[in-house]
Coordinates of C-alpha atoms in Angstrom, one line a residue:
Chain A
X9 CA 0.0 0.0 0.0
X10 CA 1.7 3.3 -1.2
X11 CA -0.8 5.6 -0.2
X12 CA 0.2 8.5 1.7
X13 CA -3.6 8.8 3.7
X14 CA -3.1 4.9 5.2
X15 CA -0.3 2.9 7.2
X16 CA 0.2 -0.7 6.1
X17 CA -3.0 -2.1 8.2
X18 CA -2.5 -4.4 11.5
X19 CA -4.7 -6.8 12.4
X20 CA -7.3 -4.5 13.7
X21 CA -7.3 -2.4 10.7
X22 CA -7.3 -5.4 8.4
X23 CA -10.3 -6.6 10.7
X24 CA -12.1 -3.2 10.2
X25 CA -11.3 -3.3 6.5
X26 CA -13.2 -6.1 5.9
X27 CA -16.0 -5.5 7.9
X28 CA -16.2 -2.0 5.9
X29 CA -15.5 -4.3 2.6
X30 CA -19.0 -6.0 3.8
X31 CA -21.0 -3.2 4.5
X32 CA -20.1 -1.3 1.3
X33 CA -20.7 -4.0 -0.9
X34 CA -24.1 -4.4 0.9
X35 CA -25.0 -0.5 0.2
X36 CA -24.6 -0.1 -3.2
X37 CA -25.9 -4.1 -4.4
X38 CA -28.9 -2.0 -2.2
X39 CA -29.1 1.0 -4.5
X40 CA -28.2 -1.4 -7.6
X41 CA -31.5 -3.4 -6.5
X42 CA -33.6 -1.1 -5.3
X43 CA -33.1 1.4 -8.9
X44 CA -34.1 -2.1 -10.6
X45 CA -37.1 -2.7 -8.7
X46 CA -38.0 1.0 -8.9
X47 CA -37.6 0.4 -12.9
X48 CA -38.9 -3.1 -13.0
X49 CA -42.2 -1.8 -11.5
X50 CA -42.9 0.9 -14.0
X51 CA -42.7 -1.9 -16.5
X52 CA -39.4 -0.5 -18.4
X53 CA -37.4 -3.5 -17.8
X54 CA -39.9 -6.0 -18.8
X55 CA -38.2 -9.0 -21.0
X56 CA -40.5 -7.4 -23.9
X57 CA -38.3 -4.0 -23.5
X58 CA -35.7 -6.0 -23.8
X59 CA -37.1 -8.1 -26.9
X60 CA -37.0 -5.1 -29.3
X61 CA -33.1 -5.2 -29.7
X62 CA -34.4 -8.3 -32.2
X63 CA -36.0 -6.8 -34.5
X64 CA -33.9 -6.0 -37.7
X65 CA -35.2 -2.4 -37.8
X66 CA -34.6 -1.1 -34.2
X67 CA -30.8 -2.9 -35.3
X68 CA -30.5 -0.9 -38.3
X69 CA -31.8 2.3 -36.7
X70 CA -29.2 2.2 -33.9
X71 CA -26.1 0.9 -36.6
X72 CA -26.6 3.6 -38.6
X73 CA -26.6 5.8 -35.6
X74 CA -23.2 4.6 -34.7
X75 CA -22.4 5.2 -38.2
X76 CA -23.3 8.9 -38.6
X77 CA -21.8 9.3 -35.3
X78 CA -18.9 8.1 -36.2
X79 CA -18.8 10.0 -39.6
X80 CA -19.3 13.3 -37.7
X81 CA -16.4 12.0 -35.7
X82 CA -13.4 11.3 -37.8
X83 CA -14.9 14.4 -40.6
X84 CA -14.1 16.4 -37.3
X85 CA -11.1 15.0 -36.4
X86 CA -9.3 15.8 -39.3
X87 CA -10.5 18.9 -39.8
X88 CA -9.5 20.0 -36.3
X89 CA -6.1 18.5 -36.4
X90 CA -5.6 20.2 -39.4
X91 CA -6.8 23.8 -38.0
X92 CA -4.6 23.0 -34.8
X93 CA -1.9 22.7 -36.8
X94 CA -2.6 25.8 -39.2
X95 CA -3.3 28.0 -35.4
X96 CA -0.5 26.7 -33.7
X97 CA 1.9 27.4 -36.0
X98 CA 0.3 30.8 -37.0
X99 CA 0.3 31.9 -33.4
X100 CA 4.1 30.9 -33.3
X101 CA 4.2 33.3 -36.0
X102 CA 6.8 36.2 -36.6
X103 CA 4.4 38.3 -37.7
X104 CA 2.3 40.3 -34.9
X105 CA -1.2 40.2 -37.1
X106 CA -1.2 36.7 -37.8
X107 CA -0.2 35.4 -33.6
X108 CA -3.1 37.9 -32.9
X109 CA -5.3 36.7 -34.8
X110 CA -4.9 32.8 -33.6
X111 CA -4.7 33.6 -30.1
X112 CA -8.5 36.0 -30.2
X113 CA -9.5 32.7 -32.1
X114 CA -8.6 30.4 -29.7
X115 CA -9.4 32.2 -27.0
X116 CA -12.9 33.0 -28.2
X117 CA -13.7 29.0 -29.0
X118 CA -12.3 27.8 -26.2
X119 CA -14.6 30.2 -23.9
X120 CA -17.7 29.8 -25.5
X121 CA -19.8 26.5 -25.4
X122 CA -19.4 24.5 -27.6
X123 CA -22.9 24.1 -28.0
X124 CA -23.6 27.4 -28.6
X125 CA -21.1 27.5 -31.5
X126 CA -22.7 24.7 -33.2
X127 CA -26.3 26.4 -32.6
X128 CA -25.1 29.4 -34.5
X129 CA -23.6 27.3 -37.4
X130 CA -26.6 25.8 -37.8
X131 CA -29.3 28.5 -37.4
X132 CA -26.5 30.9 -39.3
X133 CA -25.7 28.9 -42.1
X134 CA -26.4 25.6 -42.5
X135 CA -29.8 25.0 -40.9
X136 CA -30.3 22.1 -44.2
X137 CA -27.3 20.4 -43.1
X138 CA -26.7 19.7 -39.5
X139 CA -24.2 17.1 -39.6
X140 CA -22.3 19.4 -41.5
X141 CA -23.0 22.3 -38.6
X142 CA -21.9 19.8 -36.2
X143 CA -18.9 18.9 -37.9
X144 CA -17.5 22.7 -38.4
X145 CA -18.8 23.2 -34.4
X146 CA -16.5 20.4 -32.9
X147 CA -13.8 21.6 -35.6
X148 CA -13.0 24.8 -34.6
X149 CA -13.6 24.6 -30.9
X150 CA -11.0 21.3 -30.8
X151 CA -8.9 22.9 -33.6
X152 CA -8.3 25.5 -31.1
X153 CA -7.7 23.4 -27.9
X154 CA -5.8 20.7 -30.2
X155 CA -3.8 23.9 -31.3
X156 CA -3.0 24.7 -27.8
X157 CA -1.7 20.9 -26.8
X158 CA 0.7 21.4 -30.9
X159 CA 2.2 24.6 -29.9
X160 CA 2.9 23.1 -26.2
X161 CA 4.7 20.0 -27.9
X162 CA 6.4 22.6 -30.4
X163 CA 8.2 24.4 -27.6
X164 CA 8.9 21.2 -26.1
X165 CA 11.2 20.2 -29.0
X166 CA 15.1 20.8 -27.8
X167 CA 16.6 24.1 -28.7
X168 CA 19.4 22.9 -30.1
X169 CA 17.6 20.8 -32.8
X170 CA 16.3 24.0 -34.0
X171 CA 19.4 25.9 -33.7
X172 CA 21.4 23.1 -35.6
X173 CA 18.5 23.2 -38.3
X174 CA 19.0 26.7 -38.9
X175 CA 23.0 26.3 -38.7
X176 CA 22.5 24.0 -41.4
X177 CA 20.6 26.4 -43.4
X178 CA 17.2 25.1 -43.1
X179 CA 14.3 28.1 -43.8
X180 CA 11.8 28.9 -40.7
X181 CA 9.4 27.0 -42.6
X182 CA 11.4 24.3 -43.0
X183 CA 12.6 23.8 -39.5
X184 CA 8.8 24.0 -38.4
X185 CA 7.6 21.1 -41.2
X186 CA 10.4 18.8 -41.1
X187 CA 11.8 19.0 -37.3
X188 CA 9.2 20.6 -35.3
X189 CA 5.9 19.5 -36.0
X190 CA 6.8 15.6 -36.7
X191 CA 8.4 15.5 -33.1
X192 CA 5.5 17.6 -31.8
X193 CA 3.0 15.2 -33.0
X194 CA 4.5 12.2 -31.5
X195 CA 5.4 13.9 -28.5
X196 CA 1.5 15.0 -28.3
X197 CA -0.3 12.1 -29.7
X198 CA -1.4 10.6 -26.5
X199 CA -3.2 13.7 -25.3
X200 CA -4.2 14.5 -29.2
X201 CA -5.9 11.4 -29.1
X202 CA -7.5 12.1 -25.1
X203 CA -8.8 15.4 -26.9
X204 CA -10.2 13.0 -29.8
X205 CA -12.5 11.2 -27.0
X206 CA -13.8 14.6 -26.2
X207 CA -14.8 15.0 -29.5
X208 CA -16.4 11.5 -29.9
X209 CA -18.1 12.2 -26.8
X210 CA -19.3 15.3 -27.9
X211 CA -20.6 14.3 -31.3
X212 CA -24.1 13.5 -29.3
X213 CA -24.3 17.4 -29.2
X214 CA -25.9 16.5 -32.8
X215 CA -29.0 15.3 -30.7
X216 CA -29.4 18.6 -29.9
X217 CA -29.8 20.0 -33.8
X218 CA -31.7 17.6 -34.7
X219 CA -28.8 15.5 -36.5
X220 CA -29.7 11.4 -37.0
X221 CA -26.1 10.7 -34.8
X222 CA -26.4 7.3 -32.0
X223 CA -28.1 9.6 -29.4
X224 CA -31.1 11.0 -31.7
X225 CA -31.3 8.2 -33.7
X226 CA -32.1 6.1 -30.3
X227 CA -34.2 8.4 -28.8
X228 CA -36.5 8.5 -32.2
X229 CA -36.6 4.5 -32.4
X230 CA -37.6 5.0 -28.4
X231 CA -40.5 7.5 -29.3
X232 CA -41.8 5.3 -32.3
X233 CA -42.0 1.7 -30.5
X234 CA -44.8 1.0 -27.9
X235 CA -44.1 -2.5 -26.5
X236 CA -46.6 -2.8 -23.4
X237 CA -48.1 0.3 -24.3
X238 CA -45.4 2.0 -23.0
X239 CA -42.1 3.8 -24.9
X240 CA -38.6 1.6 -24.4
X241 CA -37.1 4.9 -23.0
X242 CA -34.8 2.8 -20.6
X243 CA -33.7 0.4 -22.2
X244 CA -32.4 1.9 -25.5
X245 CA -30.6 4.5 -23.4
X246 CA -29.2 1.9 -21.4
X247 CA -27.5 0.3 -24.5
X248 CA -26.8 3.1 -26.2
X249 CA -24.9 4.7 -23.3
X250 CA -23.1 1.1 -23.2
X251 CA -21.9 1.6 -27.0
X252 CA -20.1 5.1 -25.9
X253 CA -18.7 3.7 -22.9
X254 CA -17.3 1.2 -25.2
X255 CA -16.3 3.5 -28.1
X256 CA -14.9 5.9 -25.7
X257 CA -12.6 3.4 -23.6
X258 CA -11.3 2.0 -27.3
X259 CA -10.0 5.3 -27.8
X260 CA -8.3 6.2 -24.6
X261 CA -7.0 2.4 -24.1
X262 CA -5.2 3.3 -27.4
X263 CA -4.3 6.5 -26.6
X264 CA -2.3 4.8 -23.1
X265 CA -0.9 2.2 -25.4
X266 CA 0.8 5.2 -27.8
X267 CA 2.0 6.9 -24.4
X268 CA 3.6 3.8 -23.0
X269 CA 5.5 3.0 -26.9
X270 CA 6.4 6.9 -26.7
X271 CA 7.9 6.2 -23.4
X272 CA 10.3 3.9 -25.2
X273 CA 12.2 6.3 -27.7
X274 CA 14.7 8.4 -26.3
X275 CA 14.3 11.8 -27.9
X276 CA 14.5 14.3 -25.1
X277 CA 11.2 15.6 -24.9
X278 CA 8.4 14.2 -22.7
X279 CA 5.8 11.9 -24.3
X280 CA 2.4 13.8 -22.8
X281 CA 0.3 12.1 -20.5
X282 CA -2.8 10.3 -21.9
X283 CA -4.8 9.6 -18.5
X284 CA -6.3 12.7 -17.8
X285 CA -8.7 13.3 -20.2
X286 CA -10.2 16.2 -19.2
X287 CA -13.6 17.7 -21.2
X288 CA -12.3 20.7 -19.7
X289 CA -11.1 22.2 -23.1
X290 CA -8.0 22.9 -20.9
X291 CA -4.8 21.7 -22.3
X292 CA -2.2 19.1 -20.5
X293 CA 0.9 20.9 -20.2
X294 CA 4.1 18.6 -20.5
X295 CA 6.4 20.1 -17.1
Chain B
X18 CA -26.7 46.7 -28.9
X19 CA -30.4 47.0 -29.1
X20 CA -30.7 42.9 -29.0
X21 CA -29.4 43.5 -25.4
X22 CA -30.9 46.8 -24.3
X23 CA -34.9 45.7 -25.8
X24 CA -34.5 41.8 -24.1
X25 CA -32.1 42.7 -21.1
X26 CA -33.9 41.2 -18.4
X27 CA -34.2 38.1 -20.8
X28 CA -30.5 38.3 -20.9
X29 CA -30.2 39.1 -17.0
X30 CA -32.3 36.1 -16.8
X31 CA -30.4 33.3 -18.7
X32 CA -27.0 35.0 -16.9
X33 CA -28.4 34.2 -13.3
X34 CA -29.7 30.9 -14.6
X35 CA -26.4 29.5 -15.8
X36 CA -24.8 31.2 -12.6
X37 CA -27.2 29.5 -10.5
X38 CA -26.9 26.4 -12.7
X39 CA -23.4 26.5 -12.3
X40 CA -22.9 26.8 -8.6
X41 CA -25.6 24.5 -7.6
X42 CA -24.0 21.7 -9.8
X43 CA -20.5 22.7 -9.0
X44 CA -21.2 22.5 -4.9
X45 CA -22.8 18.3 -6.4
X46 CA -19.8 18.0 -8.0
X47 CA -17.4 18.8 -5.1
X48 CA -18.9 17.0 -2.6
X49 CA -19.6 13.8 -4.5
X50 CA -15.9 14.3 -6.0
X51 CA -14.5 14.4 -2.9
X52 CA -16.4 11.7 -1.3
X53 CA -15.2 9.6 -4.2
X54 CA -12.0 10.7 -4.4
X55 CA -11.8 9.0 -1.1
X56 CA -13.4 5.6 -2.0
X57 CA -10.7 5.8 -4.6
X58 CA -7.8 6.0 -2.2
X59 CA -9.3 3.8 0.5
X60 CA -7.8 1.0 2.0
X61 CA -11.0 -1.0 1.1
X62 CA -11.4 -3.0 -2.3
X63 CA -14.8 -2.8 -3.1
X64 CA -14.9 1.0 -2.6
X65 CA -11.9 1.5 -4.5
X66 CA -13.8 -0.7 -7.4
X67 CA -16.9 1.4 -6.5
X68 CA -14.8 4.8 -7.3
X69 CA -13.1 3.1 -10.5
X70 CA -16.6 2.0 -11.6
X71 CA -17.9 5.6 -11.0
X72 CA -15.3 7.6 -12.7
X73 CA -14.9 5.5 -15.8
X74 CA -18.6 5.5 -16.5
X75 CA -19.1 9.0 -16.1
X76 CA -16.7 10.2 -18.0
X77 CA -16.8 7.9 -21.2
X78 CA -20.4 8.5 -21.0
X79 CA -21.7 11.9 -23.3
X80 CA -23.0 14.8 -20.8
X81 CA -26.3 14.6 -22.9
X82 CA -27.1 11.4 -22.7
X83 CA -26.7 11.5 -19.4
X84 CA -29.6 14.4 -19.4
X85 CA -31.8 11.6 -20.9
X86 CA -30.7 9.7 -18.1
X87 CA -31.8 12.1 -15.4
X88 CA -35.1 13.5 -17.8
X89 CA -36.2 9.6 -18.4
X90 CA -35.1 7.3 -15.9
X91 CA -34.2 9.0 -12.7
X92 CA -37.6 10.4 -12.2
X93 CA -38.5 6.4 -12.1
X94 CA -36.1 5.5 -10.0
X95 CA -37.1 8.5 -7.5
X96 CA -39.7 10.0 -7.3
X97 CA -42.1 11.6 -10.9
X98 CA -42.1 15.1 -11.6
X99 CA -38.5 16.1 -10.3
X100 CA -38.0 19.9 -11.8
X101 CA -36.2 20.2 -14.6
X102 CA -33.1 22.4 -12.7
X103 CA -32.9 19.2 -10.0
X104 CA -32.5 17.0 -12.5
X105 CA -30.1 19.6 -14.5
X106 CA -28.0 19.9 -11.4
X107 CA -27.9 16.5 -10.6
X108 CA -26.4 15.5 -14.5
X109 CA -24.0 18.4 -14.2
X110 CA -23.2 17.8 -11.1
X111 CA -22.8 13.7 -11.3
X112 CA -20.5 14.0 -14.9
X113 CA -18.5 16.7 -13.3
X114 CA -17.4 14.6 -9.8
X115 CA -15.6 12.4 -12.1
X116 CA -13.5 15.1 -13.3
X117 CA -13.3 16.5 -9.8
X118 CA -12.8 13.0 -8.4
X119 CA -9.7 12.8 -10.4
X120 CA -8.1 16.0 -9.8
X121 CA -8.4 15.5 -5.8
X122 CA -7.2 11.9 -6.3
X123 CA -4.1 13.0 -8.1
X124 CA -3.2 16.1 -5.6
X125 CA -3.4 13.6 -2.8
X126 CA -0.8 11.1 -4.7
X127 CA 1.3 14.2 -5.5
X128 CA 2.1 14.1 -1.8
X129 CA 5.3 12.5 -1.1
X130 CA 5.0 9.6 0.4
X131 CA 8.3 10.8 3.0
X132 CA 6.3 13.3 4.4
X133 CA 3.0 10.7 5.6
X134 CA 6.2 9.1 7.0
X135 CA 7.6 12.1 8.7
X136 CA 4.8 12.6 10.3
X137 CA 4.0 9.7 11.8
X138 CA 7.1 9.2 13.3
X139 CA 6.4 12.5 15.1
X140 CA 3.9 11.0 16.6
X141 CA 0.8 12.7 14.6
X142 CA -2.5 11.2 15.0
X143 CA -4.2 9.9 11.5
X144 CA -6.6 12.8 11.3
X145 CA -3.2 15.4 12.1
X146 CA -1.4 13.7 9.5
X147 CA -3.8 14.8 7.3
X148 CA -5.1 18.1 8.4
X149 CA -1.4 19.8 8.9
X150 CA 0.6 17.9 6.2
X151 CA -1.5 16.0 3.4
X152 CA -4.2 18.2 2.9
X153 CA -2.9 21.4 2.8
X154 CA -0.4 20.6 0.0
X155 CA -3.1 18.4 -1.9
X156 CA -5.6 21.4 -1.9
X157 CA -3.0 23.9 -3.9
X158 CA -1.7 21.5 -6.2
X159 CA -5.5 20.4 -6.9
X160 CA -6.2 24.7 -7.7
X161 CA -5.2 24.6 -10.9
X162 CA -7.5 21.7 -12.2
X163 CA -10.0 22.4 -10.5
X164 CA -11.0 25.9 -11.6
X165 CA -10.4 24.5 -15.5
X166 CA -13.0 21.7 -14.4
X167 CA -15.4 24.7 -13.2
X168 CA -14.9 26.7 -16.4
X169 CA -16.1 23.6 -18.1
X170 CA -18.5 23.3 -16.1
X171 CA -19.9 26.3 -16.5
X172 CA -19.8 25.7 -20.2
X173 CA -21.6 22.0 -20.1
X174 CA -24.6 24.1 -18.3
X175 CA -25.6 25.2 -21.6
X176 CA -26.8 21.8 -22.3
X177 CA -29.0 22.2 -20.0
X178 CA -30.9 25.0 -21.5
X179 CA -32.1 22.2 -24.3
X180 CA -33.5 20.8 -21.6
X181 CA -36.1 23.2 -20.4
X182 CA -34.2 25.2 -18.1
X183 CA -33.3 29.2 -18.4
X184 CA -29.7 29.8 -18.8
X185 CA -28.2 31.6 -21.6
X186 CA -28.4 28.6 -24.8
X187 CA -32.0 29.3 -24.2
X188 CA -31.8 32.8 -24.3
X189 CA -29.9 32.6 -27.8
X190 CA -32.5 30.2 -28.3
X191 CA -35.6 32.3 -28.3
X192 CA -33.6 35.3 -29.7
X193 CA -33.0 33.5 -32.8
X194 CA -36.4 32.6 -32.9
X195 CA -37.8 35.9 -32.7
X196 CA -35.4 36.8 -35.9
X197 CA -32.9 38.7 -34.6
X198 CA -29.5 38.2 -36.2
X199 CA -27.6 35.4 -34.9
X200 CA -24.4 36.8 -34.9
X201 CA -25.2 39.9 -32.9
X202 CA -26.6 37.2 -30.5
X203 CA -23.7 35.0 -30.5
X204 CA -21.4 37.7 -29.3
X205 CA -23.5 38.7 -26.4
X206 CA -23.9 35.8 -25.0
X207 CA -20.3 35.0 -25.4
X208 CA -19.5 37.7 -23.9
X209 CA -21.8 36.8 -21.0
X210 CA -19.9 33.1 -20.6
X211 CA -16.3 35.1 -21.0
X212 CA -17.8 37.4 -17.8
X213 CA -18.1 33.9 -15.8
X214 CA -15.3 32.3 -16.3
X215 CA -12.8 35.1 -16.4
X216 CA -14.4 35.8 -12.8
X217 CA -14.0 32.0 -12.1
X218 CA -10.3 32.0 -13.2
X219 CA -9.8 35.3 -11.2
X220 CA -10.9 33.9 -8.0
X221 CA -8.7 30.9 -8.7
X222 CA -5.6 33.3 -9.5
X223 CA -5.8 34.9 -6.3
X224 CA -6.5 31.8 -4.1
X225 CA -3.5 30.6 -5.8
X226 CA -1.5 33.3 -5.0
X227 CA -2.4 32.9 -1.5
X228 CA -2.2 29.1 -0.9
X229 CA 1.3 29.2 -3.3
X230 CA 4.0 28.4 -1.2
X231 CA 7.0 26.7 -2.8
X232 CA 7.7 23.0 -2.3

């Protein structure tokens, strides 16, 4: 036990420990049954609730959820990595208009909800095509916190690789594409890719324009099936909050596998942490 | 300018409602985190599983799905016709614990491990240990996080303005509806969200300043 809060326990402690293993185990199997019997009684777990993940078009509805959710997804993951990289570099930029310019962009997308962003993408300009609003939405507000975690893993890259590249006679632009970036990418690719379950998780915003992603596509299979007389609210959310969870953990597991591989190579700069994956739009700092 | 001066107390409105939103949530969030945070670092197993279940859920899971959550099932579970700010607060303030869970978990493992020591063999008493030594130095390393957690926060409470509640997404909301531009909208009510969290990284900058002492 390396826990600053706790000795190593004595017999006494270890005694106590496993009363309090007992009685915690008791309390939430409690709340775990008791939230089931609450539900059961309403009717929503009913083995006919359960029944309609059979038919072929509740199936389909929910599959082609995942797949316009996962559409949305990777459209906006490339298109924010790519705007990261264009805002990083520009607000590394020797020129004063251009590093203003990204930082009041940032800044601004950052602060804002993202939410609110994608609301006035879609009600400003593409009110026919909300996957579309959805899309730029998550774009520039991760561009501009992905742009943050680049230009942290661009200073991060040894001075004297840059030094030696100009010594050699490398141009600014040059040093930036062919020795900064490619180290800053691999240096930042475990929290690029924590940052890229932020914007999987954040695709169900969709739900809230009206765009067919998992969530709304669910919900709408929910509101159109009466089994019992009665809408399978429950259940679907159940499974289609199972599906994130499982999306979700796919992408940080990999995410902790790149970290540890980065760990390996020996290039002087840190590999960045994968394990906090903070929503928080905030970026993880190498120190 | 007119959009705010003609519909200010709509405006004053949705600010106070994603200010209340957001402290109601955040108090959730802090308690629950910290309760937790201790499971986590308990010397029991099934708590510690408990906490481990608890944060990975919640935060793999989308914030608006759990909204469905709290507007469809928890009003089974509980009791029917919950308001729609309770059961606002209670998915804000249940996703963000996980976060806060987290960052309270870390500052206590950023501790050194010497120092538990130290103070035991002075002779300090469990609940010393940790009043004078642990938790002192947890709580400023745990700063920084935390007031990012609460600018998200306050961000995440638009959601819950698609959810029936007043806060400021709704007041862009009905603006738009009533045809006003969107863009002239869009700044005012950024400008609102800037207002809250600049204040919320304010008052972190200054407890910062006061709890900073170097290690």
């Amino acid at each position: 036990m390396s826990s600053v809060l706790y000795d190593t326990p004595g017999p006494r402690a270890k005694a106590r420990n496993r009363m309090m293993s007992v009685l915690g185990v008791l309390a939430v199997a409690g709340l775990i049954t008791l939230s089931i019997v609450r539900l059961a009684n309403t009717g929503q777990l009913a083995p006919e609730m359960w029944g309609i993940f059979q038919y072929s078009g509740i199936i389909e509805g929910i599959a082609d959820g995942i797949v316009r959710t996962l559409q949305a997804f990777v459209l906006a993951g490339i298109l924010s990595l790519v705007l990261a990289a264009v805002l990083a570099v520009a607000r590394l930029s020797d020129h004063w208009p251009v590093r203003w310019f990204a930082m009041a962009f940032i800044e601004l997308f950052r602060a804002v909800p993202l939410l609110i962003t994608i609301f006035v993408i879609w009600v400003g300009f593409l009110t026919d095509q909300p996957m579309w609003a959805l899309v730029l939405g998550l774009t520039v507000y991760n561009g501009s916190v992905q742009a943050e975690v680049l230009r942290a893993g661009i200073l991060a890259v040894p001075k004297g690789q840059v030094e030696a590249a100009y010594a050699l006679g490398m141009s600014k632009t040059q040093v930036m594409v062919t020795i900064q970036i490619p180290q800053a990418v691999r240096a930042m690719l475990p929290a690029v890719i924590s940052q890229l379950v932020v914007t999987l998780k954040d695709t169900s915003l969709g739900f809230i324009i009206v765009y067919e992603e998992l969530l709304q596509a669910g919900t709408l299979l929910a509101r159109n099936t009466i089994v019992n007389g009665d809408n399978p609210y429950v259940t679907v959310i159940l499974v289609i909050g199972a599906i994130y969870i499982a999306m979700c953990m796919a992408l940080s597991a990999l995410a902790t596998w790149i970290e540890r591989r980065g760990r390996r190579a020996r290039t002087g700069i840190e590999v960045a942490k994968a394990a906090p994956v903070l929503e928080a739009g905030d970026v993880t700092q190498p120190d | 300018m007119n959009v705010l001066l003609d519909h200010f107390a709509l405006f004053r409105d949705g600010f106070i409602g994603t200010v209340s939103l957001t402290a109601a949530s955040a108090l959730i969030a802090l308690v629950l985190g910290v309760v937790i945070a201790g499971f986590r670092v308990s010397p029991v197993p099934p708590l510690r599983a408990f906490g481990t279940v608890w944060v990975t859920v919640l935060r793999n899971t989308p914030l608006v799905l759990l909204f469905l959550v709290a507007f469809f099932i928890l009003p089974m579970v509980l009791f029917p016709g919950m308001s729609p700010y309770v059961l606002a607060i209670l998915a804000l303030g249940f996703y963000t614990s996980s976060f806060v869970c987290e960052a309270v978990r870390s500052g206590i493992n950023t501790v050194a491990v010497g120092q538990a020591e130290a103070a035991r063999s002075l002779g300090m008493t469990f609940m010393q240990t940790l009043r004078l030594i642990v938790l002192p130095q947890a709580t400023r390393t745990v700063l920084p996080p935390m007031s990012s957690i609460l600018i998200a926060l306050t961000k995440n409470s638009a959601i819950a303005g698609a959810f029936s509640n007043t806060e400021l997404f709704g007041v862009q909301k009905d603006l738009s509806d009533m045809g006003f531009n969107i863009m002239v909208v869009f700044l005012w009510i950024a400008l609102a969200y800037l207002i809250i969290t600049f204040s919320i990284s304010g008052v972190f900058r200054v407890l910062e300043r006061q709890m900073g002492v170097a290690r």
